[in-house]
Each structure stands twice: as C-alpha cells, then as structure tokens.
Coordinates of C-alpha atoms in Angstrom, one line a residue:
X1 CA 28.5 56.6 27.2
X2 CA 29.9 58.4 24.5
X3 CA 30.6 61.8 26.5
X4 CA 32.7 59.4 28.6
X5 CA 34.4 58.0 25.6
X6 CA 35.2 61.4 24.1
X7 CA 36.6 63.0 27.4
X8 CA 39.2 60.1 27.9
X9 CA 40.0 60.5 23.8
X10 CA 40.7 64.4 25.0
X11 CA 43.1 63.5 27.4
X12 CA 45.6 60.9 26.0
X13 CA 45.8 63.8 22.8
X14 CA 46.6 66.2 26.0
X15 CA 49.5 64.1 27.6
X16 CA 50.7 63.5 24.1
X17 CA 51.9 67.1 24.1
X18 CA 55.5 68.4 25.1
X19 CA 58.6 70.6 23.7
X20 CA 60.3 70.0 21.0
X21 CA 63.2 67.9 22.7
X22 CA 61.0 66.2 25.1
X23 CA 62.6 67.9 28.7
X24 CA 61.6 69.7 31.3
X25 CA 62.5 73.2 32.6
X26 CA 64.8 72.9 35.8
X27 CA 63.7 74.5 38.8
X28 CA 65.6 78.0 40.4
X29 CA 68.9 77.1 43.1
X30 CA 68.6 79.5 46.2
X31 CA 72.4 81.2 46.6
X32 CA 73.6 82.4 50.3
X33 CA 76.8 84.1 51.0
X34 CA 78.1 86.2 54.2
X35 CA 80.7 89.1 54.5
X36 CA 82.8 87.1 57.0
X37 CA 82.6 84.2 58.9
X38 CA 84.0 85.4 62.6
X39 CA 83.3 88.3 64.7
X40 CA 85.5 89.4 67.6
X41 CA 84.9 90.9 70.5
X42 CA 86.6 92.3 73.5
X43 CA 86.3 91.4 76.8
X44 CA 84.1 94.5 77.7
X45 CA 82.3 94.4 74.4
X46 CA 84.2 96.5 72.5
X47 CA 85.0 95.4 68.5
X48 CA 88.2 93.6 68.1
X49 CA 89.4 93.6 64.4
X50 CA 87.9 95.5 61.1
X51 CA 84.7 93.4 61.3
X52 CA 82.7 96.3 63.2
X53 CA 80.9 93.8 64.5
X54 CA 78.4 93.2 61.9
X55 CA 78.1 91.2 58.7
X56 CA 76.4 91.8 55.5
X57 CA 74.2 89.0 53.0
X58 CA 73.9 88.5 50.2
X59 CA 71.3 85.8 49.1
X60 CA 68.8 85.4 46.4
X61 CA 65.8 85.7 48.1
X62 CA 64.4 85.7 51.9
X63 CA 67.1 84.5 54.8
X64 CA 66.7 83.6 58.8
X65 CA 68.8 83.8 61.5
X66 CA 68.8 80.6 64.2
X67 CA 70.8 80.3 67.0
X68 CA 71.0 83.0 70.0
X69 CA 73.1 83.2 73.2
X70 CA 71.9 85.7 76.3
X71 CA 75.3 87.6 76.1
X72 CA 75.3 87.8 71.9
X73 CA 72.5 89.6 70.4
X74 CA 72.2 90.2 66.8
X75 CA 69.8 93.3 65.3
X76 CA 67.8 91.1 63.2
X77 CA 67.0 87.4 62.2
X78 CA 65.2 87.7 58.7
X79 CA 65.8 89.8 55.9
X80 CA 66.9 89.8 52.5
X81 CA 69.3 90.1 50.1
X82 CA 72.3 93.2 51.0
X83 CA 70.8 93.5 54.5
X84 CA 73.7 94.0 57.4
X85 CA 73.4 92.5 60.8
X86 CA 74.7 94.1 64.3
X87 CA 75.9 92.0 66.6
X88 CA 76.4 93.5 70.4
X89 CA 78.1 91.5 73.2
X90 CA 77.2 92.1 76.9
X91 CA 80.9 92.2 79.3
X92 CA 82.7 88.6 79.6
X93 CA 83.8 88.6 83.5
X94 CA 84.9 85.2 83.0
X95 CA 88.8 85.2 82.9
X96 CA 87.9 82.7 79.7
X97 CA 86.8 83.2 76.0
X98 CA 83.1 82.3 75.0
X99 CA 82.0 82.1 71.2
X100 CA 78.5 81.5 69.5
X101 CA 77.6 80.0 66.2
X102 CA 74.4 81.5 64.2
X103 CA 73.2 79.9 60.9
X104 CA 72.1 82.0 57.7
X105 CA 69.5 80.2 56.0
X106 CA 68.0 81.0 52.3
X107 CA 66.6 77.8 50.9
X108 CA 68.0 75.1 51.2
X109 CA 71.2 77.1 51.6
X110 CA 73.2 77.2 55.1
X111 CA 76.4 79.7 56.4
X112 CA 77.8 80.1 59.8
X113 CA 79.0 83.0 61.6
X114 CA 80.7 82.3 64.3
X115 CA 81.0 85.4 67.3
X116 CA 84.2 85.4 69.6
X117 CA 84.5 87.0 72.7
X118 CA 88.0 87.4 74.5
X119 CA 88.6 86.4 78.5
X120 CA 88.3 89.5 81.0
X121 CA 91.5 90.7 82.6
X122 CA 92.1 91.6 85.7
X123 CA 94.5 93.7 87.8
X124 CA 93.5 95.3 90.8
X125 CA 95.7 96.6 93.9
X126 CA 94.7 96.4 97.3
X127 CA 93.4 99.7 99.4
X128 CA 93.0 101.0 95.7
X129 CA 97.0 100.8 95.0
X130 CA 97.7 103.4 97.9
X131 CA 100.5 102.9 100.7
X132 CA 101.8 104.8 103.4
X133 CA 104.9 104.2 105.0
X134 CA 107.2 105.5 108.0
X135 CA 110.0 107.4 107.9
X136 CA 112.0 104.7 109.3
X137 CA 112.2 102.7 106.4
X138 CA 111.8 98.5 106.1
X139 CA 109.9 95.6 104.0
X140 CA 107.3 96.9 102.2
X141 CA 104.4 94.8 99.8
X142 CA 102.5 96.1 97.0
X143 CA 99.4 93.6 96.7
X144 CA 97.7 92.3 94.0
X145 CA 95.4 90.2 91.6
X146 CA 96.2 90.0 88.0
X147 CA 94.6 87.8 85.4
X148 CA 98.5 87.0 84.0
X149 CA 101.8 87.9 84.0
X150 CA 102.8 91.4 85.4
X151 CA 105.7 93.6 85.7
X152 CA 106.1 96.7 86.8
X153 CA 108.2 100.2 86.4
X154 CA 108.2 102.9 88.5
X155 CA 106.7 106.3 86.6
X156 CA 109.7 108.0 87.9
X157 CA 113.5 107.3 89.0
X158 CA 113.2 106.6 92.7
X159 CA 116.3 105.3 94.7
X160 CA 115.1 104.6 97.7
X161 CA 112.8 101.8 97.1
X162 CA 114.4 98.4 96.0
X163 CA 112.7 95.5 94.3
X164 CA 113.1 92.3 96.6
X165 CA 110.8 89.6 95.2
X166 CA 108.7 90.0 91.8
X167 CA 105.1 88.6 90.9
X168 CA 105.1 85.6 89.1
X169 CA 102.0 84.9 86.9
X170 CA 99.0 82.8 87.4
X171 CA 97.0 80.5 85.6
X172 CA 94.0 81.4 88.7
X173 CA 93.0 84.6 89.7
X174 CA 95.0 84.7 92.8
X175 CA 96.4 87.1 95.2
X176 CA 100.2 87.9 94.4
X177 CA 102.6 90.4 95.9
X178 CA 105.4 92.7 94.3
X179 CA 108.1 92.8 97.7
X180 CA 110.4 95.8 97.9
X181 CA 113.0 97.0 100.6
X182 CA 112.8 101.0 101.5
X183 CA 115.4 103.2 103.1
X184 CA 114.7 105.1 105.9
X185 CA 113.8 108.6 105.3
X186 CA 116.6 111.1 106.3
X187 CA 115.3 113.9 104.2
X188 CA 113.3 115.6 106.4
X189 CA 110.2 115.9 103.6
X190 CA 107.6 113.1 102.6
X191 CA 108.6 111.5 99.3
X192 CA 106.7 109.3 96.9
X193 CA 107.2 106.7 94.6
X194 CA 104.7 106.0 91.7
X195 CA 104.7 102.3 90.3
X196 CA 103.1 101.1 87.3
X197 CA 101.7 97.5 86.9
X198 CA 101.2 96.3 83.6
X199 CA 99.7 92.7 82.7
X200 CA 100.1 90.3 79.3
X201 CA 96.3 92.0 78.4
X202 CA 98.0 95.7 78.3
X203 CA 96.1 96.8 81.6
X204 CA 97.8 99.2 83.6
X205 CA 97.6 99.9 87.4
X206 CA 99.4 102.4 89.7
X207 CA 100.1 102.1 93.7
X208 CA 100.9 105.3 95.0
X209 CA 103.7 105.1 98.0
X210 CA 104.2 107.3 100.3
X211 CA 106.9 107.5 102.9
X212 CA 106.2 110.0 105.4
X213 CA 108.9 112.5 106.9
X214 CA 111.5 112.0 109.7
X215 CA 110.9 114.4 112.1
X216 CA 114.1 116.7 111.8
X217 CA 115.2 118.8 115.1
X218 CA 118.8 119.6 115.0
X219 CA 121.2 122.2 116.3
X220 CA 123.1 124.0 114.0
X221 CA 125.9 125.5 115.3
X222 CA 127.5 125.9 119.3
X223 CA 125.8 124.9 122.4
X224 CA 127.3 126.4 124.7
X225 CA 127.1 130.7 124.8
X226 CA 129.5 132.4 127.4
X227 CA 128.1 136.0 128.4
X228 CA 129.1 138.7 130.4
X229 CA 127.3 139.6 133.2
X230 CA 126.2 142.9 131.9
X231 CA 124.3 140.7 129.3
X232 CA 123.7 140.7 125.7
X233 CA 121.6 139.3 123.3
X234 CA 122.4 135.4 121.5
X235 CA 121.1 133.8 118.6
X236 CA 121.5 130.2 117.2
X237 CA 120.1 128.7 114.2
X238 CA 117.4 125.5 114.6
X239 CA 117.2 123.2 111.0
X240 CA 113.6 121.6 111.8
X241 CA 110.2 120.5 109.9
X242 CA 108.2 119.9 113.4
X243 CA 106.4 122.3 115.7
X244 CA 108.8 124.2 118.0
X245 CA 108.3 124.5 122.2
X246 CA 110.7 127.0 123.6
X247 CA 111.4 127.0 127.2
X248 CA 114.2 129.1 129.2
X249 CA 115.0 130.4 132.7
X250 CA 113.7 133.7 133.3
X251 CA 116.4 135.8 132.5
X252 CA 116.9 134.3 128.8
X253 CA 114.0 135.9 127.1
X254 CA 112.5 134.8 123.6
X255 CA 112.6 137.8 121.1
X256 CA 110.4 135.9 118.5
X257 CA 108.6 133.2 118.2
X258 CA 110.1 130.4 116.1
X259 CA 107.9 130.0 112.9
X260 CA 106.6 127.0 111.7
X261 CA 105.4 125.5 108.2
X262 CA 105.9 121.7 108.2
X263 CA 108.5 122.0 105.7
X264 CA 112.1 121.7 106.6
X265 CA 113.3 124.9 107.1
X266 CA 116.7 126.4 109.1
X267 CA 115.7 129.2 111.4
X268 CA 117.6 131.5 114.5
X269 CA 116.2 131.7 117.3
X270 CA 116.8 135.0 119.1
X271 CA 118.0 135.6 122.9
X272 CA 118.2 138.3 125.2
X273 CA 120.1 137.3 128.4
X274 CA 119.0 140.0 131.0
X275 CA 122.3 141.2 133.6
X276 CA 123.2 140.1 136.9
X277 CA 124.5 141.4 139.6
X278 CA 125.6 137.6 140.4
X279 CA 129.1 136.6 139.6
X280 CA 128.5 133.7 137.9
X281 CA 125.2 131.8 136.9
X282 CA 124.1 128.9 134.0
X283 CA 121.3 128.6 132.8
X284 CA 119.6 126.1 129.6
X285 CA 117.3 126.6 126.8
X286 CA 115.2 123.9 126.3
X287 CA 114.0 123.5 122.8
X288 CA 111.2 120.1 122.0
X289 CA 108.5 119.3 120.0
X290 CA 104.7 118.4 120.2
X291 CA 105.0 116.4 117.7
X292 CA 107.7 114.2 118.9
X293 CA 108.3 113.8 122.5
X294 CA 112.2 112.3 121.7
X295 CA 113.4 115.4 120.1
X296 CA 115.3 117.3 121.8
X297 CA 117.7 120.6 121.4
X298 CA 119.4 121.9 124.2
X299 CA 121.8 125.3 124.6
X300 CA 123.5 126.4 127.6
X301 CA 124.1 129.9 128.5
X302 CA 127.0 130.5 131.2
X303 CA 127.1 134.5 132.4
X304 CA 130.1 135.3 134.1
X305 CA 133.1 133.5 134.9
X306 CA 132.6 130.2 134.7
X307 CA 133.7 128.3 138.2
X308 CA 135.7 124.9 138.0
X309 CA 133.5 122.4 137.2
X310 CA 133.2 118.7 138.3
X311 CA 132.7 116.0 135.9
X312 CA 129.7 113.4 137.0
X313 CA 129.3 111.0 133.3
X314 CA 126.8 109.4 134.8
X315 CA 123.2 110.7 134.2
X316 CA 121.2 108.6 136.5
X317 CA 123.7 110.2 139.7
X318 CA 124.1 113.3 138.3
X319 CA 120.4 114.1 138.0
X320 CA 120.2 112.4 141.5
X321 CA 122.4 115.6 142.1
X322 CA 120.8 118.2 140.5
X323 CA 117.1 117.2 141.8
X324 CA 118.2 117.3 145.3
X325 CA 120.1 120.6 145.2
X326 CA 123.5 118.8 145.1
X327 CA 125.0 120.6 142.1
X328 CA 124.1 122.7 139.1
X329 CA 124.4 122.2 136.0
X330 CA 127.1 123.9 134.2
X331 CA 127.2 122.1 130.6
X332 CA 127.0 118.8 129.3
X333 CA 128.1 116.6 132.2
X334 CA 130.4 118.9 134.2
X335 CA 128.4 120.4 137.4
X336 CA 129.0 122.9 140.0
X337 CA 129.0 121.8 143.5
X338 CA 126.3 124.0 145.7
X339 CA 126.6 124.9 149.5
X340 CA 124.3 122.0 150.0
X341 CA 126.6 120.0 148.5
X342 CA 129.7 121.2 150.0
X343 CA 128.5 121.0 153.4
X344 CA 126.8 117.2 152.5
X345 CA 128.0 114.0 155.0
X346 CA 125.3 111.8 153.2
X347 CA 124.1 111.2 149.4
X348 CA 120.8 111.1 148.7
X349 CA 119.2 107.5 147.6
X350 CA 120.7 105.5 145.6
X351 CA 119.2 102.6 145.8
X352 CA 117.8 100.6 142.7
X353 CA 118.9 104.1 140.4
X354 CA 120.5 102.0 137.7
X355 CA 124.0 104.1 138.4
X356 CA 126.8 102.7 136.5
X357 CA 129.6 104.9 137.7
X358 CA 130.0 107.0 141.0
X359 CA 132.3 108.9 139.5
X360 CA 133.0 112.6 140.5
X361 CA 131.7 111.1 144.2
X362 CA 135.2 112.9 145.2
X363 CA 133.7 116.4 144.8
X364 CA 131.7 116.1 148.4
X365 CA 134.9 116.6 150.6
X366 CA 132.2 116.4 153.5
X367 CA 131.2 113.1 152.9
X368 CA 130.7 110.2 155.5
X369 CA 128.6 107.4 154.5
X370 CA 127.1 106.8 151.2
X371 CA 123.3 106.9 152.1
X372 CA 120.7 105.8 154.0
X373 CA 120.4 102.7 152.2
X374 CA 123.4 102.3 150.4
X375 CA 124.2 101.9 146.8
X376 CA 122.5 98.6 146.2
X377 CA 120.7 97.1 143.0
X378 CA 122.8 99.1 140.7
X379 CA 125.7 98.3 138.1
X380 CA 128.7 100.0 139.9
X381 CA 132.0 97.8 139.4
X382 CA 134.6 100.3 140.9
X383 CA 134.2 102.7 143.9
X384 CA 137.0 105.5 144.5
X385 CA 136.4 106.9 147.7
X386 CA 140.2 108.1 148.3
X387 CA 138.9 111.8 147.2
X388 CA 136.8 111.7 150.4
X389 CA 139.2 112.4 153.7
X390 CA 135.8 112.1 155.9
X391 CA 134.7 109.2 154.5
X392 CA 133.9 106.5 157.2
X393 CA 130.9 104.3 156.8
X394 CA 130.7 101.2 155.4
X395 CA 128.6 98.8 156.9
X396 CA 125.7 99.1 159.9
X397 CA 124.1 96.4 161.8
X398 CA 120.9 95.1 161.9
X399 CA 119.3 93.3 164.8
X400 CA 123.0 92.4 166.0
X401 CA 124.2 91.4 162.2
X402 CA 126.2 93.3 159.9
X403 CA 124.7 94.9 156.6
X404 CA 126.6 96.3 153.6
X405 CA 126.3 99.3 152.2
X406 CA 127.2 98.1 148.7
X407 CA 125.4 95.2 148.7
X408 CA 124.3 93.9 145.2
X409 CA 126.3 95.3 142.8
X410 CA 128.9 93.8 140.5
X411 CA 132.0 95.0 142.4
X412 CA 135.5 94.2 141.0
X413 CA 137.3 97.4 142.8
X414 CA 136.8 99.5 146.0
X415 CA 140.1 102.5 146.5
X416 CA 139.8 104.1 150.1
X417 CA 143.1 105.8 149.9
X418 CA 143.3 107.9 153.0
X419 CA 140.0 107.4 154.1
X420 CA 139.3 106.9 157.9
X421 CA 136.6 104.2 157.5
X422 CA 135.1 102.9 161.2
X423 CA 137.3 100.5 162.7
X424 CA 139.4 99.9 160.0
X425 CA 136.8 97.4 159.0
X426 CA 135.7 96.4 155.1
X427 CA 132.6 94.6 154.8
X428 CA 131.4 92.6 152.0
X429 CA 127.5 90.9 152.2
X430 CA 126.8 89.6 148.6
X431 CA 128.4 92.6 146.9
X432 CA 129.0 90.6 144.0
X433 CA 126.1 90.3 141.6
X434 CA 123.5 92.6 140.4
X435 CA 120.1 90.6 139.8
X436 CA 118.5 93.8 137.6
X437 CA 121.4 93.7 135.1
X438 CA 123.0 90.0 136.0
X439 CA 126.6 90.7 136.2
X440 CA 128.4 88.9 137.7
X441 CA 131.9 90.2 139.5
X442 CA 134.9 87.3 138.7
X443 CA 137.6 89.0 141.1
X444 CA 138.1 92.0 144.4
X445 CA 140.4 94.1 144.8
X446 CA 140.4 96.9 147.8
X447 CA 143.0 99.5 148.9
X448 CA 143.1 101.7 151.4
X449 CA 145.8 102.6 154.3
X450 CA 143.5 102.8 156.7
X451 CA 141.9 99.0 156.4
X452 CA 142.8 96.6 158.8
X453 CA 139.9 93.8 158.3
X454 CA 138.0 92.5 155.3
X455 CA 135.5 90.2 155.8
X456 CA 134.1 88.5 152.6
X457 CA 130.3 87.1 154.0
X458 CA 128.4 85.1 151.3
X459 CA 125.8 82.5 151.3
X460 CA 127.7 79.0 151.0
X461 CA 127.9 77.2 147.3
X462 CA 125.7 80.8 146.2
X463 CA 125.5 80.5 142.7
X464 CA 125.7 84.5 143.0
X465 CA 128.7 84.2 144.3
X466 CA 131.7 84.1 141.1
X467 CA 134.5 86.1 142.8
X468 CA 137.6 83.8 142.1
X469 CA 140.3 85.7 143.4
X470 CA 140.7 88.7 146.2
X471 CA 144.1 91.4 145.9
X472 CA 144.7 93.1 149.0
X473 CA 148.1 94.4 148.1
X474 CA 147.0 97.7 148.7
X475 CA 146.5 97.6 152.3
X476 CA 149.7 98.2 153.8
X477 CA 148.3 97.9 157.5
X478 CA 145.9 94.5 157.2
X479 CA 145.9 92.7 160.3
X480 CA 143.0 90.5 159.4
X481 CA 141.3 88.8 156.4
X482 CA 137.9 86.5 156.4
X483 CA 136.2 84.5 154.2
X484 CA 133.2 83.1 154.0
X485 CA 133.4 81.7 150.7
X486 CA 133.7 78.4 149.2
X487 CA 134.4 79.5 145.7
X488 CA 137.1 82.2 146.1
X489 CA 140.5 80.3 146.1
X490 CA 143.5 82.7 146.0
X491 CA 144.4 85.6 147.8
X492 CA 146.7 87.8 146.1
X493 CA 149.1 89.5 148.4
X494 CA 152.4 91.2 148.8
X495 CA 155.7 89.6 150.3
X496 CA 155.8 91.8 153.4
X497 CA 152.3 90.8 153.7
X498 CA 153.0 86.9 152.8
X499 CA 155.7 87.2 155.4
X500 CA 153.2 88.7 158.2
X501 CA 151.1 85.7 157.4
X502 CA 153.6 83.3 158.0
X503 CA 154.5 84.9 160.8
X504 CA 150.6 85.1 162.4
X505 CA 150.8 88.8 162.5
X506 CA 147.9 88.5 159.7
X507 CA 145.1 86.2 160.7
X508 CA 143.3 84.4 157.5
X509 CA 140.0 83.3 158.9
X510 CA 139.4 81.1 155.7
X511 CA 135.9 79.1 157.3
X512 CA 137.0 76.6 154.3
X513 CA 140.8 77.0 155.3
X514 CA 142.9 74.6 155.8
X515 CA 141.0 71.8 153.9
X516 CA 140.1 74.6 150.9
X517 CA 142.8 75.0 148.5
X518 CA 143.2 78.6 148.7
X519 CA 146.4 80.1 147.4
X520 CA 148.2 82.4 148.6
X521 CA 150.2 84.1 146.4
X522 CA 152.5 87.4 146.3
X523 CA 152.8 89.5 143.4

C-alpha cells in the first residue's frame, strides 16, 4: 500500500514540471515551391517556350508526384529537395490542344503544374502535291486539307498560270481546293510552276505543276522549190521538238537524216533532186511525226517548166482526182490535168463525198455526164457546167421514171452556158436539201441556151422542199416550164419571155396553177 502511495506522489511532482514560461515548442511547417507552373508543348512533342520541358523543387523534405496521363510522362514522382523533373509528350494528332495537371506534394504542402500540348496541323496535297497538265492549256485544281487558313505563292514568277478561286479556311479538317486557269503551251518545251502553301501553324507544302509541251512541226521558210531538169540539190529548214518521218518520190533523195533530241530545235533538211529527161514533173516531200499523227509539213518540188495549172479548192474532189488518175498534183490546190483526164466523158463517184464545190469541173472538156450515180448527198449549191461543150446528161430513167443526177443537194444555181444537154431537158427530183449537212436551198436559178424544159418534181407539202422562187431568165430558148410544187410561188422571168407566156408559146404546167398563187414576174 505504501509503494502505491509513493509512486502516485512521484508522478503529480513529475507533471508539476515545465519551462520557465510555461509553453510548448511548436512543431516544424513543411515548405514546397516549383520552378514554373506550365509546360508547353508542340504538337509533335517538341518544347514550346524556355521551360525545356522540365521543372525543378524545391521543398524541405521528401515530395510525390500524383496525377499521370498516357501521352504526358514525367521522369520521376518522388524525390527531394533541388531534384528536376522531365516531362516528355507522345504526338497530339488531334487538330485540338490537351493539357494535364500533376500535384507536388511535401507535407501537408500542395503545387500544380500544369502540361500543355498544342493541336496538330495539317496540310497535305493530293497525289503528293504533283500535277501534270497538257499542252493545251484549261482549269486546273490544286487539292488539299489544311488544319486552317492557307495561302499560297508561287516559288517563282510564272505567267502562265492564273489564280481563279482561293481556299478559304476551315474550322473541320476538310478537303479544299486552290482553282487556277492555265494558258496553253505555245513554247514548244515543258514548263513548271512551283507553288507554296502555307497554313496559320507556319506549315509549308509545295505542288509541283507541270505542263507538258506542244508538239511543234513547222516549216520555216518556202514550200514550193522550182528545179531544172538537170537537177540540183534543195534544202529547207524544219523548227520541231517531235520525232521526224521523211518520205519523198524516188528522185528526191534524203542526204541526212533529220536529228532528233526532244528539245525544240530548227534544223535543214537536205535534198538531192536526181534529173530527168521529162519535161516537166512534181513531186512532194512528206514530212510527219510518230509522235503526233496531225502534224504535218509538206514541200513541193516542181522540175521543169511548170504547165498551166487548174485550180480544184475543194479537197474532197480534188483527191477524188488525184486517186483515180484524173490530175496531179502541182501545188497547193492547183492540179495538172492527165491524159486520163483529158480524154474522160464520166467523173468518178461522187456520191455521199461531202464535196462542197465542183469547181474547176470545167477542166474535163470531154465531159458528158457527171457519174454513174450522180452528185448526190453532198453540199454543192452552184454547178457551172458552161466550161464543158460535151456536156449532155442530166437525168436517166428508172423503171420508166425519171431520176436526177443532182438529187439531194442544196442547189441554189445550175449555169449550162453552151452545153448540149439531151433534149433540151432540166430535171429536178428533190435537188433541194441535203439530209447529211441539212441545208436547205430557199430559191433556183438555171441558165443555159440550150434548155428548153425544166421540170421541178417534188413530193407534195415536202417539208424538204423550201425553194420559194425559180429565175429562168437565162434561158433564152424555154418553151416549157413544170412544177410540181406546192410551195414555190413565183417564177422570175424576162419580158420577152412574160410575153411568150401570154402568148402560149411557153407552156407553165403549174399542177397547182391556176388555183396557186404563183407569180409571174419579169425582171
């Protein structure tokens, strides 16, 4: 009992005890402080700003790290007083900006850092920003996806390509286009224009266009070479970027052959034309190109004294011509008529040619009809037959009915002059509309001294049919005029003629005369 008493005695003296001022010592604060509070990244991970992407701490004892994202990792999260931490971001794709807060923590002390990563941008070109174009020119587009705003430049003057529509910006990624308009390539080389793309973010692209060459074969110089029969050598110069073909009648020879480089280059071409014991003779060299079927150079040689020529403008007939031994080609469009063609009575065909003109038809002096099936199906609106004196044929029959020769084609005006055409007889059998090129012929005239009847034989109310009028003044010696038309309604004539009709020396079959109103009128 007294031990107890004793040991409780001890410990009242015990808590009795203290300092002189009766307080107690305070307990140590923690202290927690960062380098910077933000970190900033690029979009591809890069450092943005003169953080370096770390931090330093400086605390008064042990710290952690909390917080963690999959894209931010920092190089450590514990450590202690003046310790740095790296902070490496993986690539943003996203067009946006992400950020991350991490919390220091020493005691009971907190800071934040907070890590910021910018949006990706974007521009990219399509087919890797490269485009070919044609020589012949047109609308071109340059396409494109760009995270914003984006203009362009060219690296280098150009002239040839103009802008035509712009990009605009986008708050999506979304295709865009920059438009341009480009001149046609005369040069005769490939040229290219360099374009740079820039966008708000400082990104740079650059399409790469490329127009190709024209293809350039051209004559420089005469194309016609006069020679003398004894012969001599000829030369003309080529200006051309393609691969040459050289072809020539035997007696013009080649000397060299043409070179070629793909650049555009002038060149002569060397001739030797052998000598003839002929008085006169033409012949053509042919220049073309593999590479282009269209181009095309011709020269004509001519040795001796050229003959008199006859013009024939028309290609379609004067090929006619040529291929069947006809004529000869002398230069251009002027032709030399062969014995064939003197002694001709009959044309080749001409049906369905697509002949426009006749023209130079007055050469065959021999000439009786026009062919075996006539002129038809073609676009011939006049017909000069007075330079034929032998000229008779105009129509045939056919299982008892007559037939035309220059049925279906647009024709306004027929001249015989002296021509002794059978019977005196002009027959028309829908000679007034071409179906291939729809023309139409609105009016007829015909001359000749020799005609005496003209028959006009259409289909009734033909919609083909749009002749309105029909002038036989020049046929002094008409005895007879019918027509089968309803739509033609005057009849052009002379007095001496109006007075022959009066008189019933003329005979006007009109199948819609008297109760037509067809006119007769003298001019």
């Amino acid at each position: 009992m007294k031990r107890i008493f004793w040991m409780l005695l001890a410990a009242v003296a015990w808590t009795g005890c203290g300092d002189d001022n009766g307080t107690d010592e305070p307990a140590a604060v923690a202290s927690l402080s960062l380098s910077t509070g933000t970190l900033l990244f690029e979009a591809d991970g890069e450092v943005s700003g003169e953080s370096a992407g770390r931090v330093t701490v400086a605390s008064s004892g042990e710290w952690r790290l909390a917080g963690r994202q999959l894209w931010c990792e920092p190089s450590a999260v514990e450590g202690v007083d003046g310790d740095e931490v790296n902070f490496t971001v993986q690539p943003n794709e996203s067009l946006e900006s992400r950020s991350v807060t991490f919390t220091f923590m020493c005691g009971s002390r907190e800071e934040r850092l907070t890590v910021t990563q910018l949006g990706g941008s974007v521009l990219d070109l399509e087919g890797e920003g490269t485009l070919e174009l044609g020589p012949e020119g047109g609308d071109v587009r340059v396409k494109m996806w760009s995270s914003s705003q984006t203009s362009c430049r060219f690296e280098e003057e150009v002239d040839w390509m103009h802008p035509a529509v712009t990009a605009a910006s986008r708050s999506e990624l979304q295709p865009s286009f920059l438009y341009f308009t480009v001149d046609p390539n005369t040069t005769g080389r490939a040229r290219e224009a360099r374009l740079i793309l820039s966008n708000a973010e400082g990104d740079e692209r650059t399409a790469v266009i490329t127009q190709h060459k024209n293809l350039v074969l051209e004559l420089i110089g005469e194309s016609t070479f006069a020679v003398p029969v004894k012969g001599q050598e000829i030369g003309f110069q080529l200006r051309s970027n393609v691969e040459l073909a050289v072809e020539s009648d035997e007696w013009i020879v080649l000397l060299s052959d043409p070179d070629h480089t793909g650049d555009l280059v002038e060149q002569t071409l060397n001739f030797r034309v052998e000598p003839t014991a002929d008085a006169f003779r033409n012949g053509t060299i042919r220049i073309t190109s593999p590479e282009d079927e269209s181009l095309l150079v011709e020269v004509f040689v001519n040795q001796g004294k050229k003959p008199q020529g006859v013009h024939f403008p028309d290609a379609a007939f004067r090929q006619i011509l040529i291929d069947n031994g006809y004529v000869t080609l002398i230069s251009g469009d002027e032709c030399q008529i062969t014995e064939k063609g003197q002694n001709a009575t009959t044309l080749p065909s001409l049906y369905r040619k697509g002949i426009g003109s006749l023209q130079g038809i007055e050469a065959f002096k021999n000439l009786a009809d026009l062919s075996a099936d006539g002129i038809g199906f073609n676009n011939i609106t006049e017909l000069d037959l007075s330079g034929n004196p032998n000229f008779m044929k105009l129509f045939y029959t056919s299982y008892g009915k007559k037939k035309s020769y220059l049925t279906n084609n647009p024709l306004e005006k027929l001249i015989l002059g002296d021509a002794p055409i059978t019977d005196g007889y002009v027959y028309f059998d829908s000679t007034f509309y071409d179906p291939t090129y729809k023309v139409f012929s609105q009016s007829l005239t015909v001359s000749g001294t020799n005609v005496q009847t003209i028959e006009l034989d259409t289909p009734f109310a033909s919609s083909y049919f749009k002749v309105q009028w029909l002038d036989v003044t020049g046929c002094p010696n008409i005895t007879t005029i019918m027509l089968h038309s309803y739509y033609l309604k005057t009849l052009y004539v002379t007095q001496e003629q109006k007075d022959a009709i009066d008189g019933g020396s003329i005979a006007i079959k009109d199948s819609n005369y008297p109760t037509s109103t067809l006119q007769i009128i003298v001019r």
